[in-house]
């Protein structure tokens, strides 16, 4: 990765952090868009997940006295299920689809509140939020507006809402890191293994490095 791209990522993280601090919203969405401009989709997901995991994790630690751990527990359970499902049946979206999905996510804020009477304090709703928010996060990179829908009608205090939302997003971004980061790590390990082999072993097909069992008689088939 070039120093120019690293500098762009650092600047984007700083600017979007200010954006979130001033307006309380849109920072994660803008950051994901910036990362997707300069990185492959999977790498953008992982980088965004790491940055947001640190931000939300620190916020949750600062406000840990106000976290509703029962909500976080149900959310984490469903988040793990969503991550497993996406890992098994879906791959990383193309850049075109990623930007389309990111453009549609803010539209969730325009849903009439009367249509959905959701409350994250209810176990069933906390489960639903964990599955849906994490699923959307894994496909669009962001899901803040969807998470907000589950906290609009709750009777939690302002501090509890901020702390609990931050704690839940730790699991959503952790799922993103695992789902998209694991294939990158495995691919890197394969490349490192191939690079460590002597040149004759890197060619496809039979080679001097082909394995021969010491128990097989010379000239035996296979």
Tab-separated table of N, CA and C in Angstrom, residues 97-169:
chain	number	residue	atom	x	y	z
A	97	UNK	N	-22.211	-2.486	-6.695
A	97	UNK	CA	-23.296	-2.827	-5.775
A	97	UNK	C	-23.063	-2.232	-4.392
A	98	UNK	N	-21.811	-2.164	-3.975
A	98	UNK	CA	-21.510	-1.587	-2.673
A	98	UNK	C	-21.936	-0.125	-2.617
A	99	UNK	N	-21.614	0.638	-3.652
A	99	UNK	CA	-21.997	2.045	-3.648
A	99	UNK	C	-23.507	2.227	-3.779
A	100	UNK	N	-24.159	1.332	-4.513
A	100	UNK	CA	-25.624	1.396	-4.614
A	100	UNK	C	-26.260	1.146	-3.250
A	101	UNK	N	-25.788	0.109	-2.567
A	101	UNK	CA	-26.330	-0.214	-1.249
A	101	UNK	C	-26.065	0.906	-0.243
A	102	UNK	N	-24.860	1.472	-0.287
A	102	UNK	CA	-24.553	2.578	0.617
A	102	UNK	C	-25.455	3.772	0.348
A	103	UNK	N	-25.783	3.983	-0.920
A	103	UNK	CA	-26.679	5.089	-1.259
A	103	UNK	C	-28.101	4.859	-0.788
A	104	UNK	N	-28.510	3.590	-0.678
A	104	UNK	CA	-29.875	3.280	-0.255
A	104	UNK	C	-30.030	3.271	1.267
A	105	UNK	N	-28.952	2.998	1.985
A	105	UNK	CA	-29.042	2.879	3.445
A	105	UNK	C	-29.626	4.121	4.116
A	106	UNK	N	-29.207	5.357	3.760
A	106	UNK	CA	-29.788	6.529	4.428
A	106	UNK	C	-31.296	6.664	4.235
A	107	UNK	N	-31.836	6.022	3.184
A	107	UNK	CA	-33.276	6.082	2.957
A	107	UNK	C	-34.084	5.440	4.056
A	108	UNK	N	-33.450	4.601	4.861
A	108	UNK	CA	-34.163	3.965	5.971
A	108	UNK	C	-34.653	4.991	6.987
A	109	UNK	N	-33.986	6.132	7.060
A	109	UNK	CA	-34.404	7.156	8.024
A	109	UNK	C	-35.738	7.782	7.642
A	110	UNK	N	-36.172	7.584	6.401
A	110	UNK	CA	-37.429	8.169	5.943
A	110	UNK	C	-38.629	7.247	6.148
A	111	UNK	N	-38.390	6.054	6.668
A	111	UNK	CA	-39.512	5.158	6.941
A	111	UNK	C	-40.415	5.773	8.011
A	112	UNK	N	-41.724	5.835	7.789
A	112	UNK	CA	-42.628	6.381	8.820
A	112	UNK	C	-42.518	5.598	10.121
A	113	UNK	N	-42.338	6.293	11.222
A	113	UNK	CA	-42.161	5.627	12.505
A	113	UNK	C	-43.374	4.789	12.898
A	114	UNK	N	-44.537	5.155	12.398
A	114	UNK	CA	-45.742	4.407	12.733
A	114	UNK	C	-45.781	3.021	12.116
A	115	UNK	N	-44.996	2.811	11.066
A	115	UNK	CA	-44.996	1.508	10.414
A	115	UNK	C	-44.335	0.438	11.285
A	116	UNK	N	-43.288	0.820	11.969
A	116	UNK	CA	-42.518	-0.137	12.745
A	116	UNK	C	-42.442	0.316	14.196
A	117	UNK	N	-42.983	-0.469	15.076
A	117	UNK	CA	-42.914	-0.160	16.505
A	117	UNK	C	-41.887	-1.080	17.152
A	118	UNK	N	-40.646	-0.730	16.929
A	118	UNK	CA	-39.543	-1.573	17.385
A	118	UNK	C	-38.907	-0.979	18.628
A	119	UNK	N	-38.496	-1.867	19.530
A	119	UNK	CA	-37.885	-1.446	20.784
A	119	UNK	C	-36.773	-2.429	21.119
A	120	UNK	N	-35.533	-1.963	21.064
A	120	UNK	CA	-34.393	-2.837	21.309
A	120	UNK	C	-34.400	-3.443	22.702
A	121	UNK	N	-35.154	-2.864	23.625
A	121	UNK	CA	-35.205	-3.391	24.989
A	121	UNK	C	-35.984	-4.704	25.060
A	122	UNK	N	-36.749	-5.030	24.035
A	122	UNK	CA	-37.464	-6.304	23.990
A	122	UNK	C	-36.544	-7.372	23.407
A	123	UNK	N	-36.435	-8.524	24.047
A	123	UNK	CA	-35.494	-9.551	23.567
A	123	UNK	C	-35.675	-9.925	22.100
A	124	UNK	N	-36.924	-10.101	21.665
A	124	UNK	CA	-37.155	-10.484	20.273
A	124	UNK	C	-36.684	-9.392	19.319
A	125	UNK	N	-36.906	-8.136	19.698
A	125	UNK	CA	-36.481	-7.031	18.850
A	125	UNK	C	-34.962	-6.880	18.871
A	126	UNK	N	-34.345	-7.152	20.013
A	126	UNK	CA	-32.884	-7.107	20.087
A	126	UNK	C	-32.267	-8.182	19.190
A	127	UNK	N	-32.878	-9.367	19.171
A	127	UNK	CA	-32.421	-10.424	18.278
A	127	UNK	C	-32.562	-10.002	16.818
A	128	UNK	N	-33.715	-9.435	16.490
A	128	UNK	CA	-33.953	-8.995	15.119
A	128	UNK	C	-32.954	-7.923	14.706
A	129	UNK	N	-32.669	-7.004	15.608
A	129	UNK	CA	-31.722	-5.940	15.278
A	129	UNK	C	-30.331	-6.507	15.041
A	130	UNK	N	-29.914	-7.469	15.867
A	130	UNK	CA	-28.604	-8.067	15.681
A	130	UNK	C	-28.468	-8.750	14.335
A	131	UNK	N	-29.500	-9.469	13.921
A	131	UNK	CA	-29.443	-10.192	12.654
A	131	UNK	C	-29.516	-9.246	11.464
A	132	UNK	N	-30.458	-8.316	11.495
A	132	UNK	CA	-30.671	-7.423	10.357
A	132	UNK	C	-29.557	-6.387	10.218
A	133	UNK	N	-29.167	-5.786	11.328
A	133	UNK	CA	-28.138	-4.749	11.273
A	133	UNK	C	-26.798	-5.339	10.855
A	134	UNK	N	-26.434	-6.481	11.431
A	134	UNK	CA	-25.169	-7.111	11.049
A	134	UNK	C	-25.212	-7.579	9.603
A	135	UNK	N	-26.341	-8.143	9.186
A	135	UNK	CA	-26.467	-8.571	7.794
A	135	UNK	C	-26.292	-7.423	6.821
A	136	UNK	N	-26.949	-6.295	7.112
A	136	UNK	CA	-26.805	-5.124	6.243
A	136	UNK	C	-25.383	-4.578	6.301
A	137	UNK	N	-24.779	-4.596	7.486
A	137	UNK	CA	-23.404	-4.125	7.645
A	137	UNK	C	-22.438	-4.948	6.795
A	138	UNK	N	-22.715	-6.238	6.684
A	138	UNK	CA	-21.844	-7.116	5.916
A	138	UNK	C	-22.045	-6.982	4.413
A	139	UNK	N	-23.151	-6.404	3.985
A	139	UNK	CA	-23.409	-6.236	2.563
A	139	UNK	C	-23.183	-4.809	2.084
A	140	UNK	N	-23.505	-3.820	2.927
A	140	UNK	CA	-23.367	-2.416	2.538
A	140	UNK	C	-22.219	-1.716	3.249
A	141	UNK	N	-21.646	-2.363	4.249
A	141	UNK	CA	-20.551	-1.752	4.990
A	141	UNK	C	-20.995	-0.875	6.139
A	142	UNK	N	-22.220	-0.401	6.099
A	142	UNK	CA	-22.777	0.469	7.143
A	142	UNK	C	-24.240	0.096	7.374
A	143	UNK	N	-24.729	0.396	8.581
A	143	UNK	CA	-26.124	0.069	8.894
A	143	UNK	C	-26.653	0.948	10.020
A	144	UNK	N	-26.035	2.107	10.246
A	144	UNK	CA	-26.438	2.975	11.341
A	144	UNK	C	-27.905	3.359	11.330
A	145	UNK	N	-28.458	3.795	10.177
A	145	UNK	CA	-29.874	4.172	10.153
A	145	UNK	C	-30.811	3.035	10.537
A	146	UNK	N	-30.452	1.801	10.173
A	146	UNK	CA	-31.290	0.657	10.550
A	146	UNK	C	-31.212	0.419	12.049
A	147	UNK	N	-30.038	0.536	12.630
A	147	UNK	CA	-29.892	0.365	14.077
A	147	UNK	C	-30.709	1.413	14.825
A	148	UNK	N	-30.727	2.640	14.317
A	148	UNK	CA	-31.456	3.723	14.995
A	148	UNK	C	-32.949	3.417	15.113
A	149	UNK	N	-33.489	2.705	14.116
A	149	UNK	CA	-34.918	2.399	14.130
A	149	UNK	C	-35.300	1.605	15.374
A	150	UNK	N	-34.386	0.775	15.860
A	150	UNK	CA	-34.675	-0.061	17.018
A	150	UNK	C	-34.545	0.695	18.343
A	151	UNK	N	-34.025	1.910	18.287
A	151	UNK	CA	-33.832	2.676	19.515
A	151	UNK	C	-34.681	3.943	19.570
A	152	UNK	N	-35.470	4.200	18.544
A	152	UNK	CA	-36.276	5.424	18.520
A	152	UNK	C	-37.374	5.390	19.565
A	153	UNK	N	-38.041	4.250	19.715
A	153	UNK	CA	-39.195	4.150	20.617
A	153	UNK	C	-38.855	3.526	21.966
A	154	UNK	N	-37.597	3.315	22.235
A	154	UNK	CA	-37.222	2.705	23.502
A	154	UNK	C	-37.326	3.710	24.644
A	155	UNK	N	-37.511	3.205	25.840
A	155	UNK	CA	-37.588	4.066	27.019
A	155	UNK	C	-36.233	4.215	27.712
A	156	UNK	N	-35.168	3.764	27.065
A	156	UNK	CA	-33.840	3.907	27.638
A	156	UNK	C	-33.449	5.383	27.729
A	157	UNK	N	-32.578	5.684	28.671
A	157	UNK	CA	-32.076	7.049	28.789
A	157	UNK	C	-31.119	7.344	27.629
A	158	UNK	N	-30.820	8.615	27.433
A	158	UNK	CA	-29.925	9.015	26.350
A	158	UNK	C	-28.556	8.364	26.503
A	159	UNK	N	-28.042	8.342	27.742
A	159	UNK	CA	-26.739	7.731	27.977
A	159	UNK	C	-26.772	6.225	27.713
A	160	UNK	N	-27.866	5.569	28.086
A	160	UNK	CA	-27.980	4.133	27.855
A	160	UNK	C	-28.053	3.819	26.366
A	161	UNK	N	-28.740	4.674	25.607
A	161	UNK	CA	-28.837	4.460	24.165
A	161	UNK	C	-27.461	4.577	23.520
A	162	UNK	N	-26.718	5.630	23.854
A	162	UNK	CA	-25.382	5.827	23.273
A	162	UNK	C	-24.465	4.662	23.628
A	163	UNK	N	-24.472	4.272	24.900
A	163	UNK	CA	-23.571	3.206	25.353
A	163	UNK	C	-23.942	1.855	24.753
A	164	UNK	N	-25.240	1.552	24.728
A	164	UNK	CA	-25.686	0.248	24.233
A	164	UNK	C	-25.484	0.126	22.732
A	165	UNK	N	-25.776	1.185	21.993
A	165	UNK	CA	-25.545	1.155	20.549
A	165	UNK	C	-24.063	0.948	20.245
A	166	UNK	N	-23.196	1.623	20.985
A	166	UNK	CA	-21.760	1.456	20.762
A	166	UNK	C	-21.327	0.019	21.039
A	167	UNK	N	-21.844	-0.570	22.123
A	167	UNK	CA	-21.474	-1.944	22.468
A	167	UNK	C	-21.971	-2.939	21.416
A	168	UNK	N	-23.173	-2.728	20.903
A	168	UNK	CA	-23.683	-3.644	19.879
A	168	UNK	C	-22.859	-3.560	18.605
A	169	UNK	N	-22.409	-2.363	18.265
A	169	UNK	CA	-21.667	-2.206	17.020
A	169	UNK	C	-20.275	-2.824	17.084
